Coordinates of C-alpha atoms in Angstrom, one line a residue:
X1 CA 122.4 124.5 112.1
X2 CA 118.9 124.9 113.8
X3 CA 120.2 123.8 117.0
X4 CA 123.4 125.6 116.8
X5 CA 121.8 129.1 116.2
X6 CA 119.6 128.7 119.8
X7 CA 122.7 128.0 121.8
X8 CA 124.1 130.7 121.0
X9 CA 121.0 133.2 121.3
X10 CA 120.5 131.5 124.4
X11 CA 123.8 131.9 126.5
X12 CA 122.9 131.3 130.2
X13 CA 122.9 135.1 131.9
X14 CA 125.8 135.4 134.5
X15 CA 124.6 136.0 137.7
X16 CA 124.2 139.5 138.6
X17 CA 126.8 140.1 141.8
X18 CA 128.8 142.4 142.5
X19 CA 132.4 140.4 142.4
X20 CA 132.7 136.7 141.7
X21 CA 132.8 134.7 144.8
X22 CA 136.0 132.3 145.4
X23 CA 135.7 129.0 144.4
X24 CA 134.3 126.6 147.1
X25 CA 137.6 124.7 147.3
X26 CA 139.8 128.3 148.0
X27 CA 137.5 129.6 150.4
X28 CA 137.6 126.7 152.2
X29 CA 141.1 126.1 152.1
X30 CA 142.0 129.9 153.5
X31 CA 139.8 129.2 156.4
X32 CA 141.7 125.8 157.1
X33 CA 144.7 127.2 157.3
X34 CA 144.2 130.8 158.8
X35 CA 147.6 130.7 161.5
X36 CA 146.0 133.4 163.1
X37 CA 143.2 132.1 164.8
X38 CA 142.6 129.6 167.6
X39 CA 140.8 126.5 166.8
X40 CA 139.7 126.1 170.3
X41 CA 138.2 129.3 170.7
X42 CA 134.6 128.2 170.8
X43 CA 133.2 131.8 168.7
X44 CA 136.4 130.8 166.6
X45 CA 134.2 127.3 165.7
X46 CA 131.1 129.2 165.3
X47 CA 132.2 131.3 163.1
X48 CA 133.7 128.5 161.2
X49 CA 130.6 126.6 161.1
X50 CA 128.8 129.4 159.8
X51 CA 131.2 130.3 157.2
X52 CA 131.1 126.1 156.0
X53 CA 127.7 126.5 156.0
X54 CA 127.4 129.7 153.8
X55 CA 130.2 127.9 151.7
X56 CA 128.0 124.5 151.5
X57 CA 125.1 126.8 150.6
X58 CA 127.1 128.9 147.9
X59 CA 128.3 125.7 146.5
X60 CA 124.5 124.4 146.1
X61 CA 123.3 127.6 144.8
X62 CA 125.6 127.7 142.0
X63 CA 125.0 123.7 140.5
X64 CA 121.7 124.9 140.7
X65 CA 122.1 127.5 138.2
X66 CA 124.4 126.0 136.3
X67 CA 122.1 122.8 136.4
X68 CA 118.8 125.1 135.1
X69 CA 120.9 126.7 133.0
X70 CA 122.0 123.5 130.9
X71 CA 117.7 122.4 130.9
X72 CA 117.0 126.0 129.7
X73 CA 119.5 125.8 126.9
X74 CA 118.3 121.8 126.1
X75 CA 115.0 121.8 125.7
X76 CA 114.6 125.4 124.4
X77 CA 116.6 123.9 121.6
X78 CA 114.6 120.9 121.3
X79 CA 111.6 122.5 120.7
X80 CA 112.3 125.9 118.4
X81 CA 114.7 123.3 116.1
X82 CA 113.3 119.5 116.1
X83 CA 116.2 117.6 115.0
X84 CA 116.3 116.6 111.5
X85 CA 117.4 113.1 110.5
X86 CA 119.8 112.6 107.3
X87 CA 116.7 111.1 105.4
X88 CA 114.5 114.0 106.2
X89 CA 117.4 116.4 104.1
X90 CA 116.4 115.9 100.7
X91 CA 119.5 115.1 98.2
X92 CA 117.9 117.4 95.6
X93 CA 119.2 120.1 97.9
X94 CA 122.4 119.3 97.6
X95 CA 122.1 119.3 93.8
X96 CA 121.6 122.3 91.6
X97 CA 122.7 121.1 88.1
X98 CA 122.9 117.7 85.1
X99 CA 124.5 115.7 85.5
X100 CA 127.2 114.7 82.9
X101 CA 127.0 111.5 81.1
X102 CA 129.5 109.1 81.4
X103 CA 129.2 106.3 78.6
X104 CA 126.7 107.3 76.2
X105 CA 127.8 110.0 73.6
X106 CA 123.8 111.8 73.5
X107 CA 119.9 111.3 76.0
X108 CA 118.3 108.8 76.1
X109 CA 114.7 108.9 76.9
X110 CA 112.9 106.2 78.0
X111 CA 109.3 106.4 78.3
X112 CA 107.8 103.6 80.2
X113 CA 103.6 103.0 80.9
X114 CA 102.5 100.7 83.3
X115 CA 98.6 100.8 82.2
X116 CA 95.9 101.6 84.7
X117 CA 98.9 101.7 87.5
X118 CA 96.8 103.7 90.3
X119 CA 98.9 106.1 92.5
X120 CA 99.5 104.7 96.0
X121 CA 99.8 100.9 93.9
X122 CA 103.3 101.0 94.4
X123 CA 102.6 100.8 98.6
X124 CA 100.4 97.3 98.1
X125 CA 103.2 95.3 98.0
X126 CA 106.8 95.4 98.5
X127 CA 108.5 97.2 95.3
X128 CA 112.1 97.8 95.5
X129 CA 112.7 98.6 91.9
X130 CA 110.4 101.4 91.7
X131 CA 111.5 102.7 94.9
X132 CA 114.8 102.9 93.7
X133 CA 114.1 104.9 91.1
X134 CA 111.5 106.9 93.5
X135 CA 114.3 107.4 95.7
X136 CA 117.2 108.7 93.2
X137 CA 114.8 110.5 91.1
X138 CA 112.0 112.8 91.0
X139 CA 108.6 111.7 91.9
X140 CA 104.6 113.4 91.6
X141 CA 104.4 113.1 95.1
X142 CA 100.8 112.9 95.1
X143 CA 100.3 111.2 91.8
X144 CA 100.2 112.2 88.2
X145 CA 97.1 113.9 86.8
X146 CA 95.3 112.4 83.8
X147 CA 93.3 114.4 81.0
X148 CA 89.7 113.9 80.8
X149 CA 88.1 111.2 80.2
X150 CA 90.6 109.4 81.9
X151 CA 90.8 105.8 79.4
X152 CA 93.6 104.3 77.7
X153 CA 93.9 105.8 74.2
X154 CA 93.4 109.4 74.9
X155 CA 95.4 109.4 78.2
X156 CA 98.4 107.8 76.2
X157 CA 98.2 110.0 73.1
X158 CA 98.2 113.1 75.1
X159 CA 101.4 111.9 77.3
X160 CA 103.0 112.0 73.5
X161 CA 101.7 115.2 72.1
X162 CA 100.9 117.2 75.0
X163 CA 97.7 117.9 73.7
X164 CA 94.2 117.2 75.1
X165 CA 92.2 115.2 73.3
X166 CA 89.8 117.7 71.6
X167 CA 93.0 118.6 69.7
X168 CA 94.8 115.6 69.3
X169 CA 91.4 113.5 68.3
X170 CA 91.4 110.8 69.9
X171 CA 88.4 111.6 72.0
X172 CA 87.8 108.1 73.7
X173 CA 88.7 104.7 72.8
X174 CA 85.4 103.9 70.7
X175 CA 84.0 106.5 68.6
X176 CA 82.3 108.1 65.3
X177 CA 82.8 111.0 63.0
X178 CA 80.3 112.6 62.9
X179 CA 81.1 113.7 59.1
X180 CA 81.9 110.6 57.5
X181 CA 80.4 107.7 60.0
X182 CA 83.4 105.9 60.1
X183 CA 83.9 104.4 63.4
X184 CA 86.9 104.2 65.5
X185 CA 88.2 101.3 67.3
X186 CA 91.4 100.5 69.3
X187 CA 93.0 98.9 65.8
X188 CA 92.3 101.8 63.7
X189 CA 95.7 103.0 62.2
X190 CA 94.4 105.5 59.8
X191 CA 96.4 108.7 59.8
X192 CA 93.3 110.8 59.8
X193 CA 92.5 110.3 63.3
X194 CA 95.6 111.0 64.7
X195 CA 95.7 114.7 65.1
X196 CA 98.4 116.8 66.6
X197 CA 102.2 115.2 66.2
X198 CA 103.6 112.7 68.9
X199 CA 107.1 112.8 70.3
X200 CA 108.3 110.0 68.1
X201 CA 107.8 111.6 64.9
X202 CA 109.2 115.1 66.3
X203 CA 112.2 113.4 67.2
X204 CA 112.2 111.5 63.7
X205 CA 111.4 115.2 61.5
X206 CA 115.1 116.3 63.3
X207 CA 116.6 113.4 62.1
X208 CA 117.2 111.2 65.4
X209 CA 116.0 107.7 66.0
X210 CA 112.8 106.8 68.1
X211 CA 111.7 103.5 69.0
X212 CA 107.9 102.4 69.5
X213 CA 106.8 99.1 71.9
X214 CA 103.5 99.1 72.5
X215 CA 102.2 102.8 72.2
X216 CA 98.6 103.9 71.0
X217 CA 99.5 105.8 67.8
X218 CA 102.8 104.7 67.2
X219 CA 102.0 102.2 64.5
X220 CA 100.6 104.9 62.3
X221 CA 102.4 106.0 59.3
X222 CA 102.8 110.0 60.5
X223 CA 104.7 113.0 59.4
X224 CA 108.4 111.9 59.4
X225 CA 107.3 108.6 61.2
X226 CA 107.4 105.4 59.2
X227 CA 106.7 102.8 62.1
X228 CA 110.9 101.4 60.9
X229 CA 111.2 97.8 61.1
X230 CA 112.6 96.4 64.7
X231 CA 112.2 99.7 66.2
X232 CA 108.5 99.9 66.3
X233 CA 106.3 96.9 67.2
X234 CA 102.9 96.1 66.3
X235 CA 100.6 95.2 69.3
X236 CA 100.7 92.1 70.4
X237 CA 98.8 91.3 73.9
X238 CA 100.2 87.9 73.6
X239 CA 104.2 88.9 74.2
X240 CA 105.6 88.6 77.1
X241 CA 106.6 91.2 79.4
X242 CA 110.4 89.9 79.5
X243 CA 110.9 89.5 75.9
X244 CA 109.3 93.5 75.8
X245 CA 112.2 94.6 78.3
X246 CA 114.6 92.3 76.2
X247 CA 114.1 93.7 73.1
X248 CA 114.3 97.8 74.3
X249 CA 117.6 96.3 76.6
X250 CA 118.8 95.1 72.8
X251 CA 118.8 98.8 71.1
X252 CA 121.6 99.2 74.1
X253 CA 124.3 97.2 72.1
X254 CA 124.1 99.0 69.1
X255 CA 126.8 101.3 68.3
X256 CA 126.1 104.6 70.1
X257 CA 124.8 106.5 66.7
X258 CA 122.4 104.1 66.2
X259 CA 120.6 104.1 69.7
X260 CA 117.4 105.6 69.6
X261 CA 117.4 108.9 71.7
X262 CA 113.4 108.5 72.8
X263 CA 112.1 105.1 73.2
X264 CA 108.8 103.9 74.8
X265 CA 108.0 100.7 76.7
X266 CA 104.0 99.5 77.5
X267 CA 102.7 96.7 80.1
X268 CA 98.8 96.3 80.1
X269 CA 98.5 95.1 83.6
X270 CA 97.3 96.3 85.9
X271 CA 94.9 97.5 84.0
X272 CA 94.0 94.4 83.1
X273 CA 93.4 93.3 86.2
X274 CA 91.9 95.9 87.5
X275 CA 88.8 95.6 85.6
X276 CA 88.8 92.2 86.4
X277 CA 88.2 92.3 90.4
X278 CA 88.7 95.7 91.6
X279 CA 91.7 97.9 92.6
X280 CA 91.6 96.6 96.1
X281 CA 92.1 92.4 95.4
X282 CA 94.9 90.5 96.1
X283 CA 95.4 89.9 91.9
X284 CA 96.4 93.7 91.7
X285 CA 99.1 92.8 94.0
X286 CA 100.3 90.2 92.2
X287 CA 100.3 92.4 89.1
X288 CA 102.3 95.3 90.6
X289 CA 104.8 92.5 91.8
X290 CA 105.0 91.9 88.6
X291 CA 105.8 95.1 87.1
X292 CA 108.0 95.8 89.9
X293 CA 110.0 92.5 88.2
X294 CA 110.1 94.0 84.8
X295 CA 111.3 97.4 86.0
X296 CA 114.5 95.4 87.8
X297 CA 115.3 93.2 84.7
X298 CA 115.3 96.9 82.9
X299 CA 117.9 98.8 85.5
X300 CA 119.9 95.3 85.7
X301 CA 120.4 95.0 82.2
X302 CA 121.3 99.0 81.8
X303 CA 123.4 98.5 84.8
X304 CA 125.1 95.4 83.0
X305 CA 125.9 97.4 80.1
X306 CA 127.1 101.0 82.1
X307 CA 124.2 102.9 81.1
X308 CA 121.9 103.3 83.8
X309 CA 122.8 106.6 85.2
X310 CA 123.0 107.9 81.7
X311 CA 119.7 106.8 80.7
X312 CA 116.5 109.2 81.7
X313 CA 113.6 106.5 82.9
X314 CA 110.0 108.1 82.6
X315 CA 107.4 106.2 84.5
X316 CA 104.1 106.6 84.1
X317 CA 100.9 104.9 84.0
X318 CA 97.8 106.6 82.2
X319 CA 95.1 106.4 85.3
X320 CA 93.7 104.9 88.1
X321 CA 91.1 102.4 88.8
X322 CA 88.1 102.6 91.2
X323 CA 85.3 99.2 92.3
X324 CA 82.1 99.1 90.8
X325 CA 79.5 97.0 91.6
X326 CA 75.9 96.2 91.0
X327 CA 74.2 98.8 93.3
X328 CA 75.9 101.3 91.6
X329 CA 74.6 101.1 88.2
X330 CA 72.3 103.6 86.7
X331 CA 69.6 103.3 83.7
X332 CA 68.7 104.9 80.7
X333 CA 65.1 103.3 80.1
X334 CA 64.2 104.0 83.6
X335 CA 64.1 107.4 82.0
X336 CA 61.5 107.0 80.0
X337 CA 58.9 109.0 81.9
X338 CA 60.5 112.0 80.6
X339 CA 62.5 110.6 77.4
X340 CA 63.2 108.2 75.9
X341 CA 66.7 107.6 75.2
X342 CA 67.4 105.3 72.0
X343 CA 70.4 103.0 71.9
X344 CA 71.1 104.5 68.7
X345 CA 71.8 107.9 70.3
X346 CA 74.2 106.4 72.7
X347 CA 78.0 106.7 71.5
X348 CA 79.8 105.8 75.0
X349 CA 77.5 104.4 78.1
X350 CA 80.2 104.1 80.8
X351 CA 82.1 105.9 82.5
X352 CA 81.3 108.4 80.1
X353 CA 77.6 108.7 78.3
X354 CA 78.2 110.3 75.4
X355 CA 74.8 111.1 73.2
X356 CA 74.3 112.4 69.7
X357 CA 70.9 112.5 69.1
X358 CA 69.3 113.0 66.0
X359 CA 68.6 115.5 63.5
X360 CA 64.9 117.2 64.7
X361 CA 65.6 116.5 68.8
X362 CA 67.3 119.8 70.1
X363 CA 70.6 118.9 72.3
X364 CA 69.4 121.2 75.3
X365 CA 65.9 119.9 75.7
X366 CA 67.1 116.5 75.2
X367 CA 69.6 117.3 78.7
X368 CA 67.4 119.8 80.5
X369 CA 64.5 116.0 80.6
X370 CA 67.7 114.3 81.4
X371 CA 68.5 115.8 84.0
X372 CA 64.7 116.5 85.3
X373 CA 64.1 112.9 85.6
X374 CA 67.4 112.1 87.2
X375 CA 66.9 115.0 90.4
X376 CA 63.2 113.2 90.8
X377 CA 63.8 110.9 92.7
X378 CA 62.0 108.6 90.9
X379 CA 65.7 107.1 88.8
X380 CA 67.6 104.8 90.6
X381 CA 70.9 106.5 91.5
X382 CA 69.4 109.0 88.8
X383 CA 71.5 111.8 91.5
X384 CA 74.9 110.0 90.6
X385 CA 74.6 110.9 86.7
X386 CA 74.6 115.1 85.4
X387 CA 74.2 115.8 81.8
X388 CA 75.7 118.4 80.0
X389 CA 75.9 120.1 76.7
X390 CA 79.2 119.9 75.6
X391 CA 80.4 123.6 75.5
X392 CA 78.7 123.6 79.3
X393 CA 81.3 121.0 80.4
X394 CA 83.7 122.8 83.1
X395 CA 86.3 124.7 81.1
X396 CA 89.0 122.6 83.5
X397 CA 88.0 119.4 81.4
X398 CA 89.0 120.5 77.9
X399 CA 86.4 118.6 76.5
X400 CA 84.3 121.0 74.2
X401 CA 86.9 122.5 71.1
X402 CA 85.7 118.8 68.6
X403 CA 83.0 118.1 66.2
X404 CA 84.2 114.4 67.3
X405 CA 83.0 115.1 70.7
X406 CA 78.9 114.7 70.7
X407 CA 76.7 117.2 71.7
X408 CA 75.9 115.6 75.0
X409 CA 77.9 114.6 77.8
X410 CA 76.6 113.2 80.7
X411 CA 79.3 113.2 84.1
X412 CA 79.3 110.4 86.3
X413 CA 80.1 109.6 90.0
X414 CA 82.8 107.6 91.2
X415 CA 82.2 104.0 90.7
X416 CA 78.8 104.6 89.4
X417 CA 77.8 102.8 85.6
X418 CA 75.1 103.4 83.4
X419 CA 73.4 100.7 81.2
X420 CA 70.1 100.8 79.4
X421 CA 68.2 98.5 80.7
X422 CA 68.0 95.6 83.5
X423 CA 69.2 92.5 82.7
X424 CA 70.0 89.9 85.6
X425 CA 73.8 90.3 85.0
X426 CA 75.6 90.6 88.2
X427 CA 79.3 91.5 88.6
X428 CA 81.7 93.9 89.9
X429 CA 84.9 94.7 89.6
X430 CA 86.8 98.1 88.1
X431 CA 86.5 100.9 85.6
X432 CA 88.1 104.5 85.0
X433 CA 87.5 107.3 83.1
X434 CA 85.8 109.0 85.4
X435 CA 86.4 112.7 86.3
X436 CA 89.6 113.7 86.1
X437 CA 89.9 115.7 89.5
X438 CA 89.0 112.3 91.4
X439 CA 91.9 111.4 93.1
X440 CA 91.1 107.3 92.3
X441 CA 92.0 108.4 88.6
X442 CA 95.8 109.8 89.5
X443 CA 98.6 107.6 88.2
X444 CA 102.4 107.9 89.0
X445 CA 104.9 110.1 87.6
X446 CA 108.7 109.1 88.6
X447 CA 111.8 110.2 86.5
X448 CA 115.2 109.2 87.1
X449 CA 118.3 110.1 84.9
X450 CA 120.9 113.2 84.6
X451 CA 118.5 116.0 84.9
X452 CA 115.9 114.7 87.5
X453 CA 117.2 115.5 90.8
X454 CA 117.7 112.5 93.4
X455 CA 115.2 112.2 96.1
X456 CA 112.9 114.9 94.8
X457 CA 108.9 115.2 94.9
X458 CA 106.7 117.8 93.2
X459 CA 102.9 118.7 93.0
X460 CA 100.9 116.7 90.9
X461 CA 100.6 118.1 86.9
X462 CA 98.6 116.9 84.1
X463 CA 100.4 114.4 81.7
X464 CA 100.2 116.9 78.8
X465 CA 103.0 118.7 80.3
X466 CA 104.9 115.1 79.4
X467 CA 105.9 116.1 75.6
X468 CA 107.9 119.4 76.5
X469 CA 109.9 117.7 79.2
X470 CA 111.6 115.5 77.2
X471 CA 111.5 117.5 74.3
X472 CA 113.9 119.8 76.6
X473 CA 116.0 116.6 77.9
X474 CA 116.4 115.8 74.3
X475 CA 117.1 119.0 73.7
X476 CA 114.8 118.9 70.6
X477 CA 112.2 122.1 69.0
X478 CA 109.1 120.5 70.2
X479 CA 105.6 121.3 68.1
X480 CA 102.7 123.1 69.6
X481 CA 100.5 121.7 72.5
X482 CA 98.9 122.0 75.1
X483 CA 101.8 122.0 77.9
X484 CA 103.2 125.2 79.5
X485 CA 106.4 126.0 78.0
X486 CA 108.0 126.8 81.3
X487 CA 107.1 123.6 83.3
X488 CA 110.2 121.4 82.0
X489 CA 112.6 124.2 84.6
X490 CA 110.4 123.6 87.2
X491 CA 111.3 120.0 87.1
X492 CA 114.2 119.2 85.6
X493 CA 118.2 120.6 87.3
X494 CA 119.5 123.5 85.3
X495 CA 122.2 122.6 82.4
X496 CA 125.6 123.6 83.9
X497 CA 126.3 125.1 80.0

């Protein structure tokens, strides 16, 4: 349409005389044939020769025009409308509402996390499958946003509650209540430190079917959520990815009451290698390869069984990765000119330092010689490492509002560690958790399914907005969190009904 518009804005300007001319071939034909002159007169011929060569002249004057004319009209057009491919149109355009679904009877929600799958992995190596569903569905075009600190268990709890972890409690993936002592690990399954009330037991308190593989939380007894037999798997490292993608392909031939409506799906690597050698080595390749396989053996067998277009795929991962390597480590005894920093007092070292230190040492003089000896100068890479008191934290980190969360928090850089001491260990390789803003922590976001809009990106969000967009696919009363009520319609196609 651009192109169309200037051409007819730009209609060349007839030329300004005061009658048309004849044509060239009329005028030249009346002079031919003009019985009442005498071709041998000689003013007779100049007269004709003048008249040819006005005609000649005439003739020239006007494909000049008309040939400016034509360039005026083409390249004015070129450059006030560049032309615009078919790929450049976006197909969300064209595509305002759900779609229907065709073989299953209700949503499905699928909810799948690729673990430490840094944005801009999916460029390293050639993956079709993800691209597919890139391409017909609705990507974070610059990478999904995780919640502070940016680790395993609290990223993947909040993607489920839409809470932060302050509320949901699960404050990092090793820590101690502060009340009672008790530590938590990875394997504790204890109800108590599960706060808040994931998307699996909101869909079981309405009486629908959920299905757990693989998901920090799911294995505790919750609410309306009693981990069912064959529909919620303990964690097991050890299983292979296929069997994983067999099993969730499995709930598919079940009658169509007895498919889950939300399930989830979890693959440790990248992560796994990541933290091995590095987000830039040739073994994260391999590993996004990998997943790339997994996420084809899904959309074959859906496809196998009619229900890929019905199903709604959520991909996510829960961070990024960034290198670390020797020269960026930092340490706590080389502090000791100012304080001395027991190993007791330290709760998490890297990438978050977390200190509680004891009754009779006051939090905010225990940071304020912190931080003096790490501006000295004096602290290797002392400049890479702030310390805060908690409530002092930037408000955009939500990491204040729990007695779970110790007094002292110390930020730091990209790719920096801290350890206590020296020790002659030497290694590199890959950590997160880091600030949330970094853009090494972003992960992907891609949804594909009836209400995600084909070839569609949007700005980057925070996972916690996660819960209330498929509590509004499922069309479920989600519970409180975090999330904005209104991001699901900025998202998802409007419901035709």
């Amino acid at each position: 349409m651009g192109s169309d518009s200037v051409l007819t804005s730009t209609k060349p300007t007839p030329i300004p005389t005061q009658e048309d001319p004849p044509s060239p071939s009329t005028s030249l034909l009346s002079f031919n044939t003009d019985s009442t002159t005498d071709p041998s007169n000689p003013h007779h011929k100049r007269t004709a020769n003048s008249i040819l060569f006005i005609s000649l002249v005439i003739v020239t004057c006007i494909a000049l025009s008309a040939a400016s004319a034509f360039a005026f009209l083409f390249f004015s057009s070129s450059s006030s409308s560049p032309s615009v491919t078919p790929t450049e149109i976006p197909s969300a355009s064209l595509q305002a509402t759900t779609r229907p679904l065709t073989k299953l009877n209700h949503s499905v929600v699928l909810l799948i996390s690729s673990d430490g799958f840094r944005f801009g992995y999916q460029f390293k190596t050639p993956t079709p499958n993800i691209h597919r569903l890139i391409a017909n569905g609705t990507e974070a075009e610059t990478g999904l946003i995780p919640v502070f600190p940016s680790l395993t268990f609290p990223n993947h709890y909040s993607i489920v509650t839409g809470l932060y972890p302050a509320y949901h409690g699960i404050i990092n993936n090793h820590f101690v209540d502060p009340k009672t002592g008790e530590v938590f690990t990875m394997a504790s399954h204890e109800p108590k430190w599960w706060l808040g009330e994931p998307i699996w037991e909101t869909v079981a308190k309405q009486g629908l079917k959920a299905s757990t593989y693989f998901w920090p939380g799911s294995e505790v007894h919750k609410g309306s959520w009693t981990c069912p037999e064959r529909f919620c798997m303990f964690y097991n490292g050890s299983v292979p990815f296929d069997e994983r993608v067999d099993t969730v392909l499995s709930y598919f031939d079940l009658p169509d009451s007895e498919i889950p409506v939300f399930m989830t799906l979890y693959f440790e690597d990248p992560d796994h290698q990541g933290h091995k050698v590095g987000p830039d080595d040739p073994e994260i390749t391999e590993a996004v390869a990998g997943i790339d396989r997994m996420i084809g053996k899904l959309i074959d067998g859906l496809e196998e069984r009619g229900v890929f277009e019905d199903v709604t795929i959520i991909m996510v991962g829960d961070h990024g990765m960034v290198g670390t390597c020797d020269k960026k480590l930092i340490f706590l005894d080389d502090l000791a000119p100012w304080i001395d920093i027991s190993t007791e007092w330290v709760q998490s070292y890297t990438p978050l330092l977390a200190i509680r230190p004891p009754p009779g040492f006051a939090p905010s003089a225990v940071v304020a010689e912190m931080n003096e000896g790490l501006q000295s100068g004096k602290v290797q890479n002392g400049k890479n490492l702030k310390m805060y008191l908690k409530e002092e934290l930037p408000s955009r980190l939500h990491y204040a509002a729990s007695d779970r969360i110790p007094p002292i928090i110390g930020m730091i850089d990209e790719g920096f560690k801290v350890e206590q001491k020296r020790t002659n260990r030497r290694e590199c390789g890959g950590a997160h958790g880091y600030d949330n803003a970094l853009f090494s922590m972003r992960t992907i976001f891609i949804g594909h399914g009836p209400q995600f809009a084909r070839g569609r990106k949007v700005p980057s969000f925070e996972n916690v907005q996660i819960y209330n967009l498929i509590t509004s696919i499922l069309n479920i009363q989600g519970a409180p969190n975090n999330g904005s009520v209104s991001f699901p319609s900025t998202v998802l196609l409007s419901n035709p009904s």
